[in-house]
Tab-separated table of C-alpha atoms in Angstrom:
chain	number	residue	atom	x	y	z
L	1	MET	CA	-22.259	-21.148	24.281
L	2	ALA	CA	-22.122	-24.372	22.279
L	3	ASN	CA	-18.805	-26.159	21.929
L	4	ASP	CA	-17.939	-29.658	20.725
L	5	ALA	CA	-15.039	-31.589	19.226
L	6	SER	CA	-15.757	-30.197	15.757
L	7	THR	CA	-15.078	-26.678	17.004
L	8	VAL	CA	-11.706	-27.311	18.634
L	9	PHE	CA	-8.675	-26.357	16.502
L	10	ASP	CA	-4.938	-25.851	16.612
L	11	LEU	CA	-5.442	-22.309	15.345
L	12	VAL	CA	-8.496	-20.055	15.233
L	13	ILE	CA	-8.062	-16.933	13.104
L	14	LEU	CA	-10.306	-13.900	13.521
L	15	GLY	CA	-10.251	-12.058	10.200
L	16	GLY	CA	-9.979	-13.372	6.643
L	17	GLY	CA	-7.981	-10.601	4.993
L	18	SER	CA	-4.415	-10.804	3.720
L	19	GLY	CA	-2.781	-11.633	7.068
L	20	GLY	CA	-5.514	-13.989	8.232
L	21	TYR	CA	-5.875	-16.088	5.124
L	22	ALA	CA	-2.105	-16.266	4.548
L	23	ALA	CA	-1.721	-17.662	8.063
L	24	ALA	CA	-4.540	-20.128	7.435
L	25	LEU	CA	-3.040	-21.374	4.172
L	26	ARG	CA	0.467	-21.794	5.575
L	27	ALA	CA	-0.701	-23.340	8.859
L	28	SER	CA	-2.847	-25.907	7.049
L	29	GLN	CA	0.096	-26.677	4.761
L	30	LEU	CA	2.150	-27.422	7.890
L	31	GLY	CA	-0.458	-29.817	9.250
L	32	LEU	CA	-2.354	-27.595	11.680
L	33	ASP	CA	-6.146	-27.775	11.994
L	34	VAL	CA	-7.407	-24.267	11.233
L	35	ALA	CA	-10.633	-22.296	11.561
L	36	LEU	CA	-10.861	-18.969	9.721
L	37	VAL	CA	-13.565	-16.503	10.782
L	38	GLU	CA	-14.627	-13.604	8.537
L	39	LYS	CA	-17.703	-11.361	8.832
L	40	ASN	CA	-17.580	-10.070	5.263
L	41	LYS	CA	-15.842	-11.551	2.227
L	42	LEU	CA	-12.737	-13.707	2.246
L	43	GLY	CA	-9.829	-11.600	1.025
L	44	GLY	CA	-10.589	-8.557	3.155
L	45	THR	CA	-9.764	-4.954	2.360
L	46	CYS	CA	-6.978	-5.616	-0.151
L	47	LEU	CA	-9.077	-7.715	-2.486
L	48	HIS	CA	-12.416	-5.962	-2.150
L	49	ASN	CA	-11.793	-2.364	-1.020
L	50	GLY	CA	-8.105	-1.642	-1.455
L	51	CYS	CA	-5.154	-2.888	-3.501
L	52	ILE	CA	-6.969	-4.661	-6.313
L	53	PRO	CA	-9.874	-2.295	-7.086
L	54	THR	CA	-7.768	0.863	-6.815
L	55	LYS	CA	-5.165	-0.525	-9.216
L	56	ALA	CA	-7.937	-1.474	-11.633
L	57	LEU	CA	-9.183	2.131	-11.561
L	58	LEU	CA	-5.646	3.394	-12.097
L	59	HIS	CA	-5.188	1.090	-15.086
L	60	ALA	CA	-8.451	2.346	-16.580
L	61	GLY	CA	-7.047	5.851	-16.102
L	62	GLU	CA	-3.850	4.790	-17.886
L	63	ILE	CA	-5.940	3.620	-20.852
L	64	ALA	CA	-7.753	6.982	-20.876
L	65	ASP	CA	-4.440	8.850	-20.910
L	66	ALA	CA	-3.149	6.618	-23.716
L	67	ALA	CA	-6.238	7.362	-25.793
L	68	ARG	CA	-5.687	11.108	-25.368
L	69	GLU	CA	-2.001	10.878	-26.200
L	70	GLY	CA	-2.100	8.469	-29.139
L	71	SER	CA	-0.973	11.106	-31.628
L	72	GLU	CA	2.363	11.381	-29.784
L	73	PHE	CA	3.074	7.840	-30.984
L	74	GLY	CA	1.584	8.221	-34.456
L	75	VAL	CA	-1.632	6.483	-33.446
L	76	LEU	CA	-4.937	8.109	-34.423
L	77	SER	CA	-6.982	7.737	-31.258
L	78	SER	CA	-9.401	9.924	-29.362
L	79	PHE	CA	-10.797	10.099	-25.860
L	80	ASP	CA	-14.588	10.295	-25.748
L	81	GLY	CA	-15.151	10.016	-21.996
L	82	ILE	CA	-15.433	7.550	-19.140
L	83	ASP	CA	-18.209	4.950	-18.838
L	84	MET	CA	-18.130	4.379	-15.087
L	85	ALA	CA	-20.510	1.436	-15.334
L	86	GLY	CA	-18.038	-0.166	-17.736
L	87	VAL	CA	-15.097	0.680	-15.481
L	88	HIS	CA	-16.845	-0.948	-12.526
L	89	LYS	CA	-17.715	-4.010	-14.614
L	90	TYR	CA	-14.043	-4.416	-15.491
L	91	LYS	CA	-12.911	-3.772	-11.893
L	92	ASP	CA	-15.488	-6.106	-10.378
L	93	GLY	CA	-14.594	-8.819	-12.887
L	94	VAL	CA	-10.985	-8.738	-11.705
L	95	ILE	CA	-12.093	-8.932	-8.066
L	96	SER	CA	-14.593	-11.718	-8.745
L	97	GLY	CA	-12.051	-13.938	-10.464
L	98	LEU	CA	-9.528	-13.563	-7.664
L	99	TYR	CA	-12.218	-14.049	-5.002
L	100	LYS	CA	-13.425	-17.308	-6.506
L	101	GLY	CA	-9.860	-18.540	-6.782
L	102	LEU	CA	-9.164	-17.708	-3.146
L	103	GLN	CA	-12.359	-19.437	-1.978
L	104	GLY	CA	-11.345	-22.550	-3.862
L	105	LEU	CA	-7.830	-22.436	-2.438
L	106	VAL	CA	-9.049	-22.178	1.160
L	107	ALA	CA	-11.526	-25.015	0.641
L	108	SER	CA	-8.875	-27.216	-0.974
L	109	ARG	CA	-6.629	-26.890	2.093
L	110	GLY	CA	-9.277	-28.277	4.443
L	111	ILE	CA	-9.611	-25.008	6.347
L	112	THR	CA	-12.874	-24.552	8.240
L	113	PHE	CA	-14.260	-21.250	6.990
L	114	VAL	CA	-16.758	-19.625	9.355
L	115	GLU	CA	-18.828	-16.755	7.976
L	116	GLY	CA	-20.004	-14.378	10.679
L	117	GLU	CA	-18.948	-11.654	13.055
L	118	GLY	CA	-16.578	-13.121	15.605
L	119	ARG	CA	-15.575	-11.864	19.019
L	120	LEU	CA	-12.695	-12.942	21.233
L	121	SER	CA	-14.330	-14.595	24.256
L	122	SER	CA	-11.206	-15.803	26.062
L	123	PRO	CA	-7.478	-16.181	25.377
L	124	THR	CA	-8.304	-19.472	23.630
L	125	SER	CA	-11.744	-18.987	22.069
L	126	VAL	CA	-13.755	-16.973	19.553
L	127	ASP	CA	-17.565	-16.796	19.525
L	128	VAL	CA	-19.390	-16.614	16.198
L	129	ASN	CA	-23.136	-16.869	15.577
L	130	GLY	CA	-23.780	-18.441	18.982
L	131	GLN	CA	-21.016	-21.016	18.479
L	132	ARG	CA	-17.728	-21.134	20.369
L	133	TYR	CA	-14.562	-22.048	18.468
L	134	THR	CA	-11.664	-23.042	20.708
L	135	GLY	CA	-8.052	-22.926	19.616
L	136	ARG	CA	-4.712	-23.908	21.046
L	137	HIS	CA	-3.753	-20.528	19.668
L	138	ILE	CA	-5.715	-17.465	18.484
L	139	LEU	CA	-4.615	-15.137	15.702
L	140	LEU	CA	-6.184	-11.685	15.516
L	141	ALA	CA	-6.298	-10.248	11.992
L	142	THR	CA	-9.293	-7.922	11.998
L	143	GLY	CA	-7.717	-5.293	9.767
L	144	SER	CA	-8.541	-1.624	9.393
L	145	VAL	CA	-11.109	0.889	8.143
L	146	PRO	CA	-10.777	4.409	6.698
L	147	ARG	CA	-10.103	7.059	9.338
L	148	SER	CA	-11.556	10.533	9.650
L	149	LEU	CA	-10.814	13.593	11.806
L	150	PRO	CA	-12.705	14.939	14.820
L	151	GLY	CA	-15.668	16.969	13.608
L	152	LEU	CA	-15.366	15.705	10.034
L	153	THR	CA	-18.314	13.436	9.247
L	154	ILE	CA	-18.048	11.116	6.263
L	155	ASP	CA	-21.551	11.080	4.763
L	156	GLY	CA	-20.852	8.905	1.729
L	157	GLU	CA	-22.208	11.530	-0.647
L	158	ARG	CA	-20.265	14.808	-0.616
L	159	ILE	CA	-17.665	13.806	1.974
L	160	ILE	CA	-16.496	10.310	1.155
L	161	SER	CA	-13.947	7.671	2.135
L	162	SER	CA	-11.942	5.471	-0.193
L	163	ASP	CA	-14.643	2.794	0.178
L	164	HIS	CA	-17.202	5.178	-1.324
L	165	ALA	CA	-14.786	6.388	-4.000
L	166	LEU	CA	-14.354	2.830	-5.285
L	167	VAL	CA	-18.056	2.530	-6.134
L	168	LEU	CA	-18.735	6.123	-7.222
L	169	ASP	CA	-21.133	6.046	-10.175
L	170	ARG	CA	-19.643	9.065	-11.918
L	171	VAL	CA	-16.455	10.982	-12.472
L	172	PRO	CA	-16.613	14.046	-10.210
L	173	LYS	CA	-16.153	17.349	-12.002
L	174	SER	CA	-13.874	18.403	-9.155
L	175	ALA	CA	-12.536	16.833	-5.984
L	176	ILE	CA	-10.515	17.787	-2.952
L	177	VAL	CA	-8.391	14.945	-1.602
L	178	LEU	CA	-7.571	15.335	2.080
L	179	GLY	CA	-4.296	13.492	2.552
L	180	GLY	CA	-1.289	13.244	0.253
L	181	GLY	CA	-0.174	9.772	1.216
L	182	VAL	CA	-0.510	6.614	-0.867
L	183	ILE	CA	-4.316	6.447	-0.886
L	184	GLY	CA	-4.726	10.149	-1.594
L	185	VAL	CA	-2.306	10.410	-4.499
L	186	GLU	CA	-3.588	7.211	-6.121
L	187	PHE	CA	-7.182	8.466	-6.204
L	188	ALA	CA	-6.035	11.928	-7.271
L	189	SER	CA	-4.110	10.323	-10.144
L	190	ALA	CA	-7.003	8.122	-11.282
L	191	TRP	CA	-9.572	10.914	-11.120
L	192	ARG	CA	-7.286	13.287	-13.035
L	193	SER	CA	-6.867	10.655	-15.746
L	194	PHE	CA	-10.651	10.382	-15.887
L	195	GLY	CA	-10.903	14.146	-16.398
L	196	ALA	CA	-11.611	15.567	-12.930
L	197	GLU	CA	-10.059	18.720	-11.509
L	198	VAL	CA	-8.208	17.593	-8.377
L	199	THR	CA	-6.670	19.401	-5.417
L	200	ILE	CA	-4.712	17.530	-2.732
L	201	VAL	CA	-4.449	18.947	0.793
L	202	GLU	CA	-1.515	17.589	2.801
L	203	GLY	CA	-0.512	19.038	6.159
L	204	LEU	CA	3.080	17.809	5.930
L	205	PRO	CA	5.642	19.524	3.670
L	206	HIS	CA	5.499	16.956	0.834
L	207	LEU	CA	3.289	14.479	-0.982
L	208	VAL	CA	3.968	10.826	-0.084
L	209	PRO	CA	5.819	12.103	3.010
L	210	ALA	CA	7.020	8.645	4.055
L	211	GLU	CA	9.147	8.429	0.899
L	212	ASP	CA	12.577	9.899	0.233
L	213	GLU	CA	12.269	13.653	-0.245
L	214	ASN	CA	13.682	13.416	-3.765
L	215	SER	CA	10.873	11.028	-4.752
L	216	SER	CA	8.302	13.388	-3.270
L	217	ARG	CA	9.668	16.332	-5.236
L	218	LEU	CA	9.697	14.360	-8.477
L	219	LEU	CA	6.075	13.315	-7.945
L	220	GLU	CA	5.049	16.885	-7.149
L	221	ARG	CA	6.688	18.105	-10.358
L	222	ALA	CA	4.913	15.407	-12.384
L	223	PHE	CA	1.549	16.162	-10.775
L	224	ARG	CA	1.921	19.869	-11.569
L	225	LYS	CA	2.480	18.978	-15.230
L	226	ARG	CA	-0.661	16.852	-15.148
L	227	GLY	CA	-2.706	19.722	-13.723
L	228	ILE	CA	-3.131	18.228	-10.257
L	229	THR	CA	-2.900	21.048	-7.727
L	230	PHE	CA	-1.945	20.641	-4.089
L	231	SER	CA	-1.556	22.543	-0.852
L	232	LEU	CA	1.334	21.425	1.349
L	233	GLY	CA	2.402	22.286	4.880
L	234	THR	CA	-0.922	23.577	6.215
L	235	PHE	CA	-3.385	21.380	8.076
L	236	PHE	CA	-7.108	20.960	7.561
L	237	SER	CA	-9.415	23.035	9.765
L	238	SER	CA	-13.010	22.429	8.693
L	239	ALA	CA	-15.386	21.392	5.929
L	240	GLU	CA	-18.885	22.627	5.124
L	241	TYR	CA	-21.473	22.083	2.440
L	242	THR	CA	-21.989	24.631	-0.318
L	243	ASP	CA	-24.965	24.795	-2.660
L	244	ASP	CA	-23.423	22.232	-4.979
L	245	GLY	CA	-20.472	20.726	-3.159
L	246	VAL	CA	-18.023	21.155	-0.294
L	247	ARG	CA	-15.821	23.959	0.991
L	248	VAL	CA	-12.628	23.040	2.863
L	249	THR	CA	-10.891	25.566	5.102
L	250	LEU	CA	-7.277	25.192	6.183
L	251	GLU	CA	-5.784	26.404	9.462
L	252	GLY	CA	-4.447	29.570	7.860
L	253	GLY	CA	-7.879	30.463	6.500
L	254	LYS	CA	-7.303	29.409	2.884
L	255	THR	CA	-10.320	27.714	1.287
L	256	PHE	CA	-10.953	25.267	-1.550
L	257	GLU	CA	-14.262	24.258	-3.110
L	258	ALA	CA	-15.159	21.151	-5.087
L	259	GLU	CA	-17.960	18.732	-5.816
L	260	LEU	CA	-16.522	16.082	-3.477
L	261	LEU	CA	-14.147	15.777	-0.550
L	262	LEU	CA	-12.280	12.475	-0.310
L	263	VAL	CA	-10.940	11.843	3.196
L	264	ALA	CA	-7.740	9.868	2.673
L	265	ILE	CA	-5.803	10.418	5.890
L	266	GLY	CA	-5.075	6.757	6.501
L	267	ARG	CA	-6.714	3.731	8.061
L	268	GLY	CA	-7.364	2.860	11.689
L	269	PRO	CA	-7.430	-0.599	13.313
L	270	VAL	CA	-10.632	-2.602	13.752
L	271	SER	CA	-10.448	-3.598	17.408
L	272	ALA	CA	-13.230	-1.866	19.366
L	273	GLY	CA	-15.809	-4.113	21.006
L	274	LEU	CA	-14.118	-7.357	19.989
L	275	GLY	CA	-13.053	-8.468	23.451
L	276	TYR	CA	-9.385	-7.663	23.125
L	277	GLU	CA	-9.107	-5.486	26.218
L	278	GLU	CA	-11.134	-7.969	28.272
L	279	ALA	CA	-8.626	-10.686	27.375
L	280	GLY	CA	-5.828	-8.511	28.757
L	281	ILE	CA	-4.165	-7.720	25.442
L	282	ALA	CA	-1.817	-4.716	25.485
L	283	MET	CA	-3.024	-2.016	23.093
L	284	ASP	CA	-2.200	1.518	21.986
L	285	ARG	CA	-4.729	3.798	20.254
L	286	GLY	CA	-6.672	0.784	19.078
L	287	PHE	CA	-3.647	-1.090	17.734
L	288	VAL	CA	-2.695	-4.453	19.224
L	289	LEU	CA	0.925	-4.402	20.386
L	290	THR	CA	3.208	-7.279	19.416
L	291	ASP	CA	6.852	-8.317	19.544
L	292	PRO	CA	8.968	-8.980	16.394
L	293	TYR	CA	7.357	-12.425	16.114
L	294	CYS	CA	3.800	-10.990	16.147
L	295	ARG	CA	3.187	-12.297	19.671
L	296	THR	CA	0.998	-10.269	22.000
L	297	ASN	CA	1.529	-10.141	25.765
L	298	VAL	CA	-1.031	-12.959	26.072
L	299	PRO	CA	0.862	-16.224	25.331
L	300	THR	CA	-1.949	-17.849	23.334
L	301	ILE	CA	-2.694	-14.834	21.123
L	302	SER	CA	-0.860	-13.387	18.131
L	303	ALA	CA	-1.846	-10.517	15.844
L	304	VAL	CA	-0.959	-9.472	12.283
L	305	GLY	CA	-1.761	-7.028	9.502
L	306	ASP	CA	-3.308	-3.588	9.804
L	307	LEU	CA	-4.353	-4.414	13.373
L	308	ILE	CA	-0.766	-3.993	14.572
L	309	PRO	CA	1.375	-0.839	14.140
L	310	THR	CA	3.516	-2.078	11.255
L	311	LEU	CA	3.369	-1.081	7.569
L	312	GLN	CA	-0.224	-1.242	6.335
L	313	LEU	CA	0.506	-3.249	3.207
L	314	ALA	CA	-1.103	-6.479	2.047
L	315	HIS	CA	2.239	-8.159	1.433
L	316	VAL	CA	3.287	-7.287	4.989
L	317	GLY	CA	0.111	-9.019	6.173
L	318	PHE	CA	1.019	-12.075	4.081
L	319	ALA	CA	4.500	-12.184	5.573
L	320	GLU	CA	3.285	-11.722	9.155
L	321	GLY	CA	0.634	-14.410	8.731
L	322	ILE	CA	3.194	-16.863	7.356
L	323	LEU	CA	5.594	-16.007	10.196
L	324	VAL	CA	2.936	-16.803	12.829
L	325	ALA	CA	1.929	-20.055	11.140
L	326	GLU	CA	5.526	-21.263	10.912
L	327	ARG	CA	6.275	-20.295	14.503
L	328	LEU	CA	3.219	-22.192	15.759
L	329	ALA	CA	4.221	-25.225	13.670
L	330	GLY	CA	7.577	-25.370	15.445
L	331	LEU	CA	9.722	-23.801	12.746
L	332	ASN	CA	12.131	-20.960	13.427
L	333	PRO	CA	11.135	-18.073	11.138
L	334	ALA	CA	13.194	-14.891	11.128
L	335	PRO	CA	11.567	-11.625	12.228
L	336	ILE	CA	10.559	-9.275	9.413
L	337	ASP	CA	12.898	-6.422	8.514
L	338	TYR	CA	10.258	-3.818	7.737
L	339	ASP	CA	12.806	-1.542	6.056
L	340	GLY	CA	13.311	-4.373	3.576
L	341	VAL	CA	9.657	-4.443	2.521
L	342	PRO	CA	9.075	-3.109	-1.013
L	343	ARG	CA	6.673	-0.157	-1.226
L	344	VAL	CA	4.846	0.998	-4.358
L	345	THR	CA	2.456	3.891	-4.928
L	346	TYR	CA	0.646	3.189	-8.199
L	347	CYS	CA	-0.077	6.739	-9.298
L	348	HIS	CA	1.130	8.225	-12.603
L	349	PRO	CA	4.121	8.278	-12.375
L	350	GLU	CA	4.701	5.419	-9.953
L	351	VAL	CA	6.763	5.773	-6.793
L	352	ALA	CA	8.617	2.664	-5.606
L	353	SER	CA	11.159	2.116	-2.875
L	354	VAL	CA	12.852	-0.312	-0.544
L	355	GLY	CA	15.247	0.321	2.306
L	356	ILE	CA	15.730	3.630	4.096
L	357	THR	CA	15.681	7.235	2.928
L	358	GLU	CA	18.759	9.431	2.641
L	359	ALA	CA	17.641	11.380	5.726
L	360	LYS	CA	17.224	8.190	7.756
L	361	ALA	CA	20.557	6.842	6.583
L	362	LYS	CA	22.295	10.001	7.783
L	363	GLU	CA	20.616	9.585	11.179
L	364	VAL	CA	21.744	5.968	11.436
L	365	TYR	CA	25.226	6.094	9.922
L	366	GLY	CA	26.206	9.774	10.082
L	367	ALA	CA	26.024	12.302	7.254
L	368	ASP	CA	29.668	11.820	6.273
L	369	GLN	CA	29.139	8.069	5.837
L	370	VAL	CA	26.258	8.270	3.362
L	371	VAL	CA	26.730	8.377	-0.416
L	372	THR	CA	23.882	8.897	-2.906
L	373	LEU	CA	23.501	8.677	-6.658
L	374	ARG	CA	20.635	9.807	-8.890
L	375	TYR	CA	20.181	8.188	-12.294
L	376	ASN	CA	17.823	10.070	-14.614
L	377	LEU	CA	15.521	7.926	-16.756
L	378	GLY	CA	16.270	10.262	-19.656
L	379	GLY	CA	19.215	7.983	-20.383
L	380	ASN	CA	17.114	4.814	-20.406
L	381	GLY	CA	15.913	3.690	-23.834
L	382	ARG	CA	12.802	1.863	-22.667
L	383	SER	CA	11.684	4.844	-20.588
L	384	LYS	CA	12.184	7.109	-23.620
L	385	ILE	CA	10.001	4.761	-25.680
L	386	LEU	CA	7.310	4.893	-22.986
L	387	LYS	CA	7.697	8.695	-22.733
L	388	THR	CA	8.105	8.545	-18.977
L	389	THR	CA	10.459	10.649	-16.897
L	390	GLY	CA	11.840	10.139	-13.426
L	391	GLU	CA	14.863	8.915	-11.532
L	392	ILE	CA	16.386	6.072	-9.619
L	393	LYS	CA	18.141	7.202	-6.459
L	394	LEU	CA	20.535	4.934	-4.582
L	395	VAL	CA	21.592	5.414	-0.975
L	396	ARG	CA	24.639	3.538	0.251
L	397	VAL	CA	26.930	3.461	3.248
L	398	ARG	CA	30.374	4.734	2.231
L	399	ASP	CA	32.416	1.720	1.055
L	400	GLY	CA	29.474	-0.470	2.058
L	401	ALA	CA	26.088	-1.823	1.015
L	402	VAL	CA	23.191	-0.126	-0.714
L	403	VAL	CA	20.674	0.676	2.030
L	404	GLY	CA	18.000	2.452	-0.011
L	405	VAL	CA	16.593	2.309	-3.544
L	406	HIS	CA	14.069	5.010	-4.472
L	407	MET	CA	12.429	5.103	-7.903
L	408	VAL	CA	9.962	7.404	-9.652
L	409	GLY	CA	8.624	6.718	-13.147
L	410	ASP	CA	5.866	4.867	-14.964
L	411	ARG	CA	6.033	1.091	-14.421
L	412	LEU	CA	8.968	1.297	-12.031
L	413	GLY	CA	6.920	-0.542	-9.423
L	414	GLU	CA	7.703	-3.643	-11.487
L	415	GLN	CA	11.410	-3.102	-10.798
L	416	VAL	CA	11.143	-3.146	-7.025
L	417	GLY	CA	11.705	-6.911	-6.960
L	418	GLU	CA	15.375	-6.615	-7.818
L	419	ALA	CA	15.653	-3.562	-5.605
L	420	GLN	CA	14.500	-5.562	-2.580
L	421	LEU	CA	17.079	-8.256	-3.304
L	422	ILE	CA	19.774	-5.589	-3.466
L	423	TYR	CA	18.750	-4.215	-0.066
L	424	ASN	CA	17.939	-7.462	1.706
L	425	TRP	CA	21.083	-9.249	0.547
L	426	GLU	CA	23.187	-6.207	1.499
L	427	ALA	CA	24.622	-5.928	-1.995
L	428	LEU	CA	27.582	-3.741	-2.805
L	429	PRO	CA	27.304	-1.521	-5.905
L	430	ASP	CA	30.194	-3.453	-7.512
L	431	GLU	CA	28.286	-6.716	-7.079
L	432	VAL	CA	25.162	-5.392	-8.787
L	433	ALA	CA	27.277	-3.767	-11.500
L	434	GLN	CA	28.584	-7.241	-12.461
L	435	LEU	CA	25.068	-8.409	-13.357
L	436	ILE	CA	23.917	-8.092	-16.967
L	437	HIS	CA	20.569	-6.329	-17.319
L	438	ALA	CA	18.515	-6.807	-20.495
L	439	HIS	CA	18.497	-3.982	-23.045
L	440	PRO	CA	16.256	-2.119	-23.616
L	441	THR	CA	14.368	-2.450	-20.339
L	442	GLN	CA	13.629	-0.163	-17.427
L	443	ASN	CA	15.305	-2.819	-15.283
L	444	GLU	CA	18.495	-1.800	-17.070
L	445	ALA	CA	18.237	1.583	-15.322
L	446	LEU	CA	18.849	-0.156	-11.991
L	447	GLY	CA	21.973	-1.741	-13.425
L	448	GLU	CA	23.167	1.550	-14.899
L	449	ALA	CA	22.660	3.312	-11.585
L	450	HIS	CA	24.803	0.735	-9.824
L	451	LEU	CA	27.444	0.938	-12.533
L	452	ALA	CA	27.625	4.679	-11.899
L	453	LEU	CA	27.716	4.216	-8.120
L	454	ALA	CA	30.523	1.676	-8.557
L	455	GLY	CA	32.520	4.329	-10.415
L	456	LYS	CA	32.180	2.937	-13.943
L	457	PRO	CA	29.157	4.637	-15.541
L	458	LEU	CA	28.153	3.555	-19.046
L	459	HIS	CA	25.201	5.575	-20.391
L	460	SER	CA	25.549	8.382	-17.852
L	461	HIS	CA	27.981	11.152	-17.029
L	462	ASP	CA	30.581	10.885	-14.258
C-alpha cells in the first residue's frame, strides 16, 4: 500500500457527514493538517438524505395546506395538486446550494478531501483507493443507514426506506408508516399535506415516544384532526404484497393495507467490514463505544455522530466533531450534556424540547420535588394569528431550576434556542420572567409560561 509524506496527517477522518466535516473544519482552524475521506457526497446523510430534504418536503406540504386553507384568512386560493417533479426541483436546489457552499468551505480551509471508500487499516491509518493515509489520530464518522426488521425486506418499490421516500416520483394514494418516531411522523405529516391517506404503526404506547408524554398526546390529537390514523401499543408482525400494494399484520392479528409501506424504525450504524473490530475497537451491536470525550478504547481513535450510541442528530454530530478537534489541538473542551441538546420534530404541528421529561425528572429528583406548568397557546396572540394550537410545558425542580421545556405547535421549533439557554444555564423561573419578550411573538409564550411558573401570570389564569 502506497504511502508518502503527502499522505501523513495530524488527523485522518473517515466519513464526511455532519460529525466528520465539523471536526475537519475546526481542526484545520486550529492548525492541524487534516484529511477527510468520504465515499459519497460531502455533507452525508443530513444534507443529502435526511435533515435538509425532509424539511424541504415538509415546507412544500405547508404551502399545500396554506393553499387549501386560504379562505380562513380571507384569501381566495385553491389547491390543484402536487407536482412532484417541481417539489424535487425545489428540494434539490436547496441541497445543491448548500453542497456547493460546503465544498468551497472545505477547500478554503486547506483540508485534503479524499473521495473514495475508506477502510481502517490500523490504529493510525486509513486505506482508500489503493492509497494509505496515515494520521497521528483517526476519527471515525461513518454515520448510519435506515434499519429494517428481520424478515422485512425493503425492495425500494412497495416497501421503502426514507431514502426511497425522498425521491418518490408521486404522491402515494395511501401509505403505512412503520414507526412513530421522528422520521415516521415527519413523512406521515408531509404525505398527508400532499393528500395521501396515512396510517402510522407504532409498537410503543405513544407517537414520538422519546418526548414528554404530554407532547405525544398533543401531537396525537392534532394528527387525528388532520385525518392521520395510527395504531399504538401493538408491534409489527409481517408484511406481504397484495394485488396493488402491501398488507401489514400486527402481532394481535390486525391488518392494514396501503399502496406503500415506509419502514421508519430508526437508523443503524455503518461499521461492518470497515476494519473496526480488527483494530481492537470496543463495539456494541455495530455501534462504536466511546467515553464522554468521544474517545474509543484505542488511544489513537475517536468516533462521533450516528456511529456512536448518542442522539442521532446532525447538530450532535457537529458538537462531537468540534469536541474531538479541540481536544486533539490541546484545548480543554467540556463533555456534551446530551439532555441539553435541543430536539425538534418538524411535522405539523412541530414538537420541540430540551432537557428532561416530567417522568425522568421524577425518577431523578423524586415525584414530590418536581413542579410542572402547561401554558396553552390559545392565549398567545401570534399563535392565534397563525391558527395554531398547542402548549408549552415547563418542568422544574421545586424551588430550583427549569430542567425541561416541551413545546408543541407550528413554528415552535424556532423557539428552542431560548429554551436551551434556559436549561443549560440552569435558569430559575423568576430569572426568565424578568426578561422582556417581544409582543406579539410565539417567543412571548415562553416568557408567559415562566411568568406563570414564577407565580405572577399575565395573560393566563392562576
